[in-house]
PDB file of C-alpha atoms and ligand atoms in Angstrom:
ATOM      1  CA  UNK A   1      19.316 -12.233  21.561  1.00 37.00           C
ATOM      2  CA  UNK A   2      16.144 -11.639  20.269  1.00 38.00           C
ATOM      3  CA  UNK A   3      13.869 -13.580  17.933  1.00 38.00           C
ATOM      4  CA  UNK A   4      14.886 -12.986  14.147  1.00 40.00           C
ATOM      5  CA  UNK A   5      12.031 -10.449  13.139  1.00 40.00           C
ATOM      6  CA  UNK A   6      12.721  -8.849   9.570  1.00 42.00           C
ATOM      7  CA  UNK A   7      10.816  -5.622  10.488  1.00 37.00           C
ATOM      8  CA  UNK A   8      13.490  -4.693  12.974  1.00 33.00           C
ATOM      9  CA  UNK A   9      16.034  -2.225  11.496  1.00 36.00           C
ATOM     10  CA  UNK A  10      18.613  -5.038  11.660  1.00 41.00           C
ATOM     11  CA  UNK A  11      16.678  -7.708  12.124  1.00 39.00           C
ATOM     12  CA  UNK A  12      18.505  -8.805  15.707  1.00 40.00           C
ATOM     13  CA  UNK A  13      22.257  -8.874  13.490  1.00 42.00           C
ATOM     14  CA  UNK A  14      24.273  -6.451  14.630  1.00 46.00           C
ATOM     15  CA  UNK A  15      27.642  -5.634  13.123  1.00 47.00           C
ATOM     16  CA  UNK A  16      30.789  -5.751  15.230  1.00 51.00           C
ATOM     17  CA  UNK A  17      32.245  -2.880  16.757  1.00 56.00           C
ATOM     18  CA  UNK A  18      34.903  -1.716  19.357  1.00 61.00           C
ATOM     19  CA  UNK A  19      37.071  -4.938  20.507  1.00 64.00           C
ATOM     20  CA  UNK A  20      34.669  -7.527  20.123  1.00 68.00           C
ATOM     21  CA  UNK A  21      33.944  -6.821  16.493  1.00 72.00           C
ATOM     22  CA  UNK A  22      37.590  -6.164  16.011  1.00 88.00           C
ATOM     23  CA  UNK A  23      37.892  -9.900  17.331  1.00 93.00           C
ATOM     24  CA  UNK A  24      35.070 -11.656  15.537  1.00 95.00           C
ATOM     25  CA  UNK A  25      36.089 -10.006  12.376  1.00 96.00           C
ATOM     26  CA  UNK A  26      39.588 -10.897  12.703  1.00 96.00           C
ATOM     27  CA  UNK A  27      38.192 -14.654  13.623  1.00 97.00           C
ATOM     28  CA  UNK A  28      35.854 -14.216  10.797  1.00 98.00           C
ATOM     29  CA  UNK A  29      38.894 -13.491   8.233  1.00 98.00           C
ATOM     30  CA  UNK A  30      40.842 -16.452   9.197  1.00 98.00           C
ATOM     31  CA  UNK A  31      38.132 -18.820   8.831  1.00 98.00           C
ATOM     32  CA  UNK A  32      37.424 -17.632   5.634  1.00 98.00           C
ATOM     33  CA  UNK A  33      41.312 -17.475   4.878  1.00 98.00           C
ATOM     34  CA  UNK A  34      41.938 -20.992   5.893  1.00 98.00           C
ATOM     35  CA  UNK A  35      39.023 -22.482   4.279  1.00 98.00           C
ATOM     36  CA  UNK A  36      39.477 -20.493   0.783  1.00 98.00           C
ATOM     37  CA  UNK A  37      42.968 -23.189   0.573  1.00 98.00           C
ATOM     38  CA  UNK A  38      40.344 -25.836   0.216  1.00 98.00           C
ATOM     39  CA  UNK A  39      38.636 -24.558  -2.678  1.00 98.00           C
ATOM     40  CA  UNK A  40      37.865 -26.476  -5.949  1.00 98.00           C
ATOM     41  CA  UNK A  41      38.380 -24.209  -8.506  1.00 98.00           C
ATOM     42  CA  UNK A  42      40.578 -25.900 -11.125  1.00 98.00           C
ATOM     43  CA  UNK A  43      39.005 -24.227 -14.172  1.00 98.00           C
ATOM     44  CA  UNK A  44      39.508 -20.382 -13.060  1.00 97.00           C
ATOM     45  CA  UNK A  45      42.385 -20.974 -10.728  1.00 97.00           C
ATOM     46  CA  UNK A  46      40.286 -18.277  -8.574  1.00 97.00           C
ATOM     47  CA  UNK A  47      39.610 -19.674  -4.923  1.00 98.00           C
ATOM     48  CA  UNK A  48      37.585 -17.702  -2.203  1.00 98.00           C
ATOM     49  CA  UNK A  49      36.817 -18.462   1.468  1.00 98.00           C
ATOM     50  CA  UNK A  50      33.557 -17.032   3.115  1.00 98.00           C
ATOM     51  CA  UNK A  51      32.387 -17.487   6.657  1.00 98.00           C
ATOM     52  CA  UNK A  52      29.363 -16.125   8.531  1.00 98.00           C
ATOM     53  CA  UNK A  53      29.003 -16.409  12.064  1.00 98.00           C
ATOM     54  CA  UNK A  54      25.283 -17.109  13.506  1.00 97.00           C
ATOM     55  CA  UNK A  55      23.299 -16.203  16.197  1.00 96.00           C
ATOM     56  CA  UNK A  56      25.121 -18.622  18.507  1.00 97.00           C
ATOM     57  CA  UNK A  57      28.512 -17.378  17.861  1.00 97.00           C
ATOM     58  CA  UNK A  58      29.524 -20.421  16.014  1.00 98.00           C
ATOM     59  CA  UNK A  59      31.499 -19.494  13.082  1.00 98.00           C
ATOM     60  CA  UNK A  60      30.582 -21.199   9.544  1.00 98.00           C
ATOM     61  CA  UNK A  61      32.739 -21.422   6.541  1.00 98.00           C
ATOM     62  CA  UNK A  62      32.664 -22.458   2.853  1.00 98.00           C
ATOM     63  CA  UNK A  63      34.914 -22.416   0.089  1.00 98.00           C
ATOM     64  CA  UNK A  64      34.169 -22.057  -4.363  1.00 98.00           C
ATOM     65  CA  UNK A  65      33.616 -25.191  -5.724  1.00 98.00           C
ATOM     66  CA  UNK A  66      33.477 -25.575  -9.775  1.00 98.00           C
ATOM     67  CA  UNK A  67      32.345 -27.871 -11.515  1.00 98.00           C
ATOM     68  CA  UNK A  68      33.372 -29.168 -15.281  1.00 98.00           C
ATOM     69  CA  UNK A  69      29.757 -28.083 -16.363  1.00 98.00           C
ATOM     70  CA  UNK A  70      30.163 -24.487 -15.008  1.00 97.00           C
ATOM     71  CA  UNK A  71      26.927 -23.537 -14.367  1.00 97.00           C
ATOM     72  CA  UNK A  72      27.062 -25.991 -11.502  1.00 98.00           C
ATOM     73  CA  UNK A  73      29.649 -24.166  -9.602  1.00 98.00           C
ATOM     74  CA  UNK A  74      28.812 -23.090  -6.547  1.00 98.00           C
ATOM     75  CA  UNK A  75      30.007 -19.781  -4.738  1.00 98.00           C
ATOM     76  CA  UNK A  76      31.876 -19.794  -1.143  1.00 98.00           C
ATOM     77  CA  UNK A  77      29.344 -17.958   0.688  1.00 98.00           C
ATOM     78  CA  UNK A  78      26.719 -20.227  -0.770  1.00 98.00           C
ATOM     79  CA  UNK A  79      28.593 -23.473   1.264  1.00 98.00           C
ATOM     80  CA  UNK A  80      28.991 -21.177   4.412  1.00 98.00           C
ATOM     81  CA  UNK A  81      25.338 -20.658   4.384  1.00 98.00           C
ATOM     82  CA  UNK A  82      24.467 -24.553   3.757  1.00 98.00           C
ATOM     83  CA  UNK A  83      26.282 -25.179   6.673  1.00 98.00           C
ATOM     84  CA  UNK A  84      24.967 -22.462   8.780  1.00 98.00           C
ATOM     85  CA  UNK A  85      21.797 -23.709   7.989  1.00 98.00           C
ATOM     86  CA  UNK A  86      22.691 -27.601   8.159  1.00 98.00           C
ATOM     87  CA  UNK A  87      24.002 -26.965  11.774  1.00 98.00           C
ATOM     88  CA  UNK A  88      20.620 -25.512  13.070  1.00 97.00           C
ATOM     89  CA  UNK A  89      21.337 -21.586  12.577  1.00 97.00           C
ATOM     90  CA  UNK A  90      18.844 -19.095  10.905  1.00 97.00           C
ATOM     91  CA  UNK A  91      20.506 -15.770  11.130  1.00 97.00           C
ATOM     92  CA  UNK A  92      24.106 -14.285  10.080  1.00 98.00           C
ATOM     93  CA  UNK A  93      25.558 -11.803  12.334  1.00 97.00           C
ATOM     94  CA  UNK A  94      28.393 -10.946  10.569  1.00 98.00           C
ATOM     95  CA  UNK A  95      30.496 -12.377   7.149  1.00 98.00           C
ATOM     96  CA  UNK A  96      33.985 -12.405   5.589  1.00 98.00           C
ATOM     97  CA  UNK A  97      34.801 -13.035   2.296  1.00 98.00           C
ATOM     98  CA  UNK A  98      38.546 -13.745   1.656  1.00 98.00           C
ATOM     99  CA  UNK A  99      40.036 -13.672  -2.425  1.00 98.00           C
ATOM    100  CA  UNK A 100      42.308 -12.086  -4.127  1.00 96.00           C
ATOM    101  CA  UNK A 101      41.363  -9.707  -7.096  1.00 89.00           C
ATOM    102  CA  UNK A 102      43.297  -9.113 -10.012  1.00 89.00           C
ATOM    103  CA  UNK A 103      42.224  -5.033  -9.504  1.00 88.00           C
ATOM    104  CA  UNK A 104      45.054  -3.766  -7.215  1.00 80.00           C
ATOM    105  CA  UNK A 105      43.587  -2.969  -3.437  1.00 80.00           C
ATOM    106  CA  UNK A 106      39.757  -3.614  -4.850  1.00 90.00           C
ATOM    107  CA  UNK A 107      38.812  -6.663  -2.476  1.00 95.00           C
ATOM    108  CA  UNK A 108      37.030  -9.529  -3.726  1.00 97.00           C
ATOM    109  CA  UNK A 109      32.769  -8.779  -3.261  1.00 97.00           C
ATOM    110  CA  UNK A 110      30.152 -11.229  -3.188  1.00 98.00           C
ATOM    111  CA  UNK A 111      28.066 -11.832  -6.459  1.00 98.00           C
ATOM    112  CA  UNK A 112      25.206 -10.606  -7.072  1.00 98.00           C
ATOM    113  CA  UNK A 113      23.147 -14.023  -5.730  1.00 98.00           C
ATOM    114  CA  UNK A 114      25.517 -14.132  -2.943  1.00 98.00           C
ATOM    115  CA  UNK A 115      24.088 -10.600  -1.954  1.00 98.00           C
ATOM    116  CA  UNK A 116      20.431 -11.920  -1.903  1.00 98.00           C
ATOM    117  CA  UNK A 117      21.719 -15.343  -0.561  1.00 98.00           C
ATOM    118  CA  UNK A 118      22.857 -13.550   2.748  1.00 98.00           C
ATOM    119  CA  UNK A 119      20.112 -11.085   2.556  1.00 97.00           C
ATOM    120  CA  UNK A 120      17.548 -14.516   3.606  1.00 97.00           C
ATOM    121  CA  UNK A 121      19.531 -14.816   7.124  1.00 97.00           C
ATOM    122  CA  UNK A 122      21.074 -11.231   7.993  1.00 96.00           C
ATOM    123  CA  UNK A 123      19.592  -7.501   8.075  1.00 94.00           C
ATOM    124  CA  UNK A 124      20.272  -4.679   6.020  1.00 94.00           C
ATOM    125  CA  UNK A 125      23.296  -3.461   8.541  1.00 95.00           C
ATOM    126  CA  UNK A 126      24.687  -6.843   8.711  1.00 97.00           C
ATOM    127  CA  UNK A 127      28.952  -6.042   8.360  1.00 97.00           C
ATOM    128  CA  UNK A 128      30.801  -8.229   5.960  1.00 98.00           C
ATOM    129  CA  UNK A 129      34.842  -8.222   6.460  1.00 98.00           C
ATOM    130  CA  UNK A 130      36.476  -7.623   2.736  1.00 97.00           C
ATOM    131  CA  UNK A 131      40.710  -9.575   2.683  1.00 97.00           C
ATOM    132  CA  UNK A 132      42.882 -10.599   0.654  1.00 96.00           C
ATOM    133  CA  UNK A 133      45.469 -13.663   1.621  1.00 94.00           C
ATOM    134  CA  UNK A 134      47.635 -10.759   3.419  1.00 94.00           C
ATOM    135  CA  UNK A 135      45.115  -7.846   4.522  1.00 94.00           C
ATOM    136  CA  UNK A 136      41.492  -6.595   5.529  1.00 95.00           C
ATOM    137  CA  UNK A 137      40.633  -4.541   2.898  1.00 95.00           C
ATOM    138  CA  UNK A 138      37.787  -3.198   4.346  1.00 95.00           C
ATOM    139  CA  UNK A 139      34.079  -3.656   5.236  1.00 96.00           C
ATOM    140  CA  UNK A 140      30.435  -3.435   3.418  1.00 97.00           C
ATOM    141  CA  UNK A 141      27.178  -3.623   5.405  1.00 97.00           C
ATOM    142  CA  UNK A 142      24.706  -5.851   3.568  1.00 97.00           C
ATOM    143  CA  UNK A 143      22.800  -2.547   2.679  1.00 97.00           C
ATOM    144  CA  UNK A 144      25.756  -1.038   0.733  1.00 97.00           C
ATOM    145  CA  UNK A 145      25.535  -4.355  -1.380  1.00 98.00           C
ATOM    146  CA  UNK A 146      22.247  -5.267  -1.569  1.00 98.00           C
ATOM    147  CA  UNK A 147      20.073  -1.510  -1.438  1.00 97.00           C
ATOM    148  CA  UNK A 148      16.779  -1.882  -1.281  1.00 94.00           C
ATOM    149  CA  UNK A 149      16.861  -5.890  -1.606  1.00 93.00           C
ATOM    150  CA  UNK A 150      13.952  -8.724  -1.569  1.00 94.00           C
ATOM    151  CA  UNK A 151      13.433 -10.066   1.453  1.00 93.00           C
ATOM    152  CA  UNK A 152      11.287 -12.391   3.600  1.00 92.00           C
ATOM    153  CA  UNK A 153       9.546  -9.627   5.067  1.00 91.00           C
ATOM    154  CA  UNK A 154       8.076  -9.193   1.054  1.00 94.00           C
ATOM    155  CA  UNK A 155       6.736 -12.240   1.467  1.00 94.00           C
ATOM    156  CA  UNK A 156       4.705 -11.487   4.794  1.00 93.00           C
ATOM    157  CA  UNK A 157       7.623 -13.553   7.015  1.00 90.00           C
ATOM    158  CA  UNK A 158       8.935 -12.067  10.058  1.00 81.00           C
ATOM    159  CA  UNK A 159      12.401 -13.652   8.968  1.00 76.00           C
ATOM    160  CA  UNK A 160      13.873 -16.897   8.216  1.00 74.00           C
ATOM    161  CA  UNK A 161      11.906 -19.743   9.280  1.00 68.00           C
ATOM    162  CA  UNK A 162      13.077 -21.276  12.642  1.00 65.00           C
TER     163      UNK A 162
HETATM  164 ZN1   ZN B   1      28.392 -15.702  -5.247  1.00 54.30          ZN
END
């Protein structure tokens, strides 16, 4: 793998493809999947699972958690990153994001600050899986969700710091 470097077209994250993306995303959906059961979200009833695998392989997950003074809520991508980050990683290879939308077949997408969240630690081609509790719903690259987007390079970085 090569060092993170924003000025690369993708930034050393390359989505999955043939059978080994087939596999990562399918490990990527579970994680999220399982982890979304563990979500705190008593106030909208609406849980989501997110996890992001790093430049290591290792596989990352995070679930909603709400809080009573809603602002404070935090999104499930936002705890996959914090522990991406926590256990020593710097870049995101790939991402699911697991809920289940109240628009018929429209999966669950990350917010807005999710979008620039992931856009820190992934490039623009970055693939992130779209499921519901039963299927995969599809797939966005970071680009589709984030055109155009802020990132470290804007700031004269090469990428995340390591
Ligand atoms: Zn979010």
């Amino acid at each position: 793998m090569n060092a993170p470097t924003d000025s690369l077209p993708d930034a050393g994250a390359t989505p999955p493809s043939g059978a080994d993306g087939d596999a990562l995303a399918s490990s990527l959906v579970l994680a999220a999947r399982r982890v979304r059961e563990r979500a705190y979200a008593p106030y909208s009833g609406f849980a989501v699972g997110a996890a992001v695998v790093d430049e290591q392989g290792r596989i990352h997950v995070g679930c909603n958690v709400e809080n009573a003074a809603y602002p404070q809520g935090l999104c499930a991508e936002a705890g996959a990153l914090a522990a991406l980050v926590a256990s020593g990683g710097r870049r995101v290879l790939a991402a699911a994001v697991v809920g289940a939308s109240h628009a018929a077949d429209r999966p669950v997408m990350p917010c807005g600050g999710c979008r620039q969240r992931l856009r820190e630690f992934a490039g623009p081609s970055m693939a992130i899986w779209l499921a519901d509790e039963h299927r995969v719903l599809g797939h966005r690259t970071l680009d589709q969700l984030l055109p155009e987007g802020f990132g470290p390079a804007d700031l004269g970085r090469a990428g995340p710091a390591t």
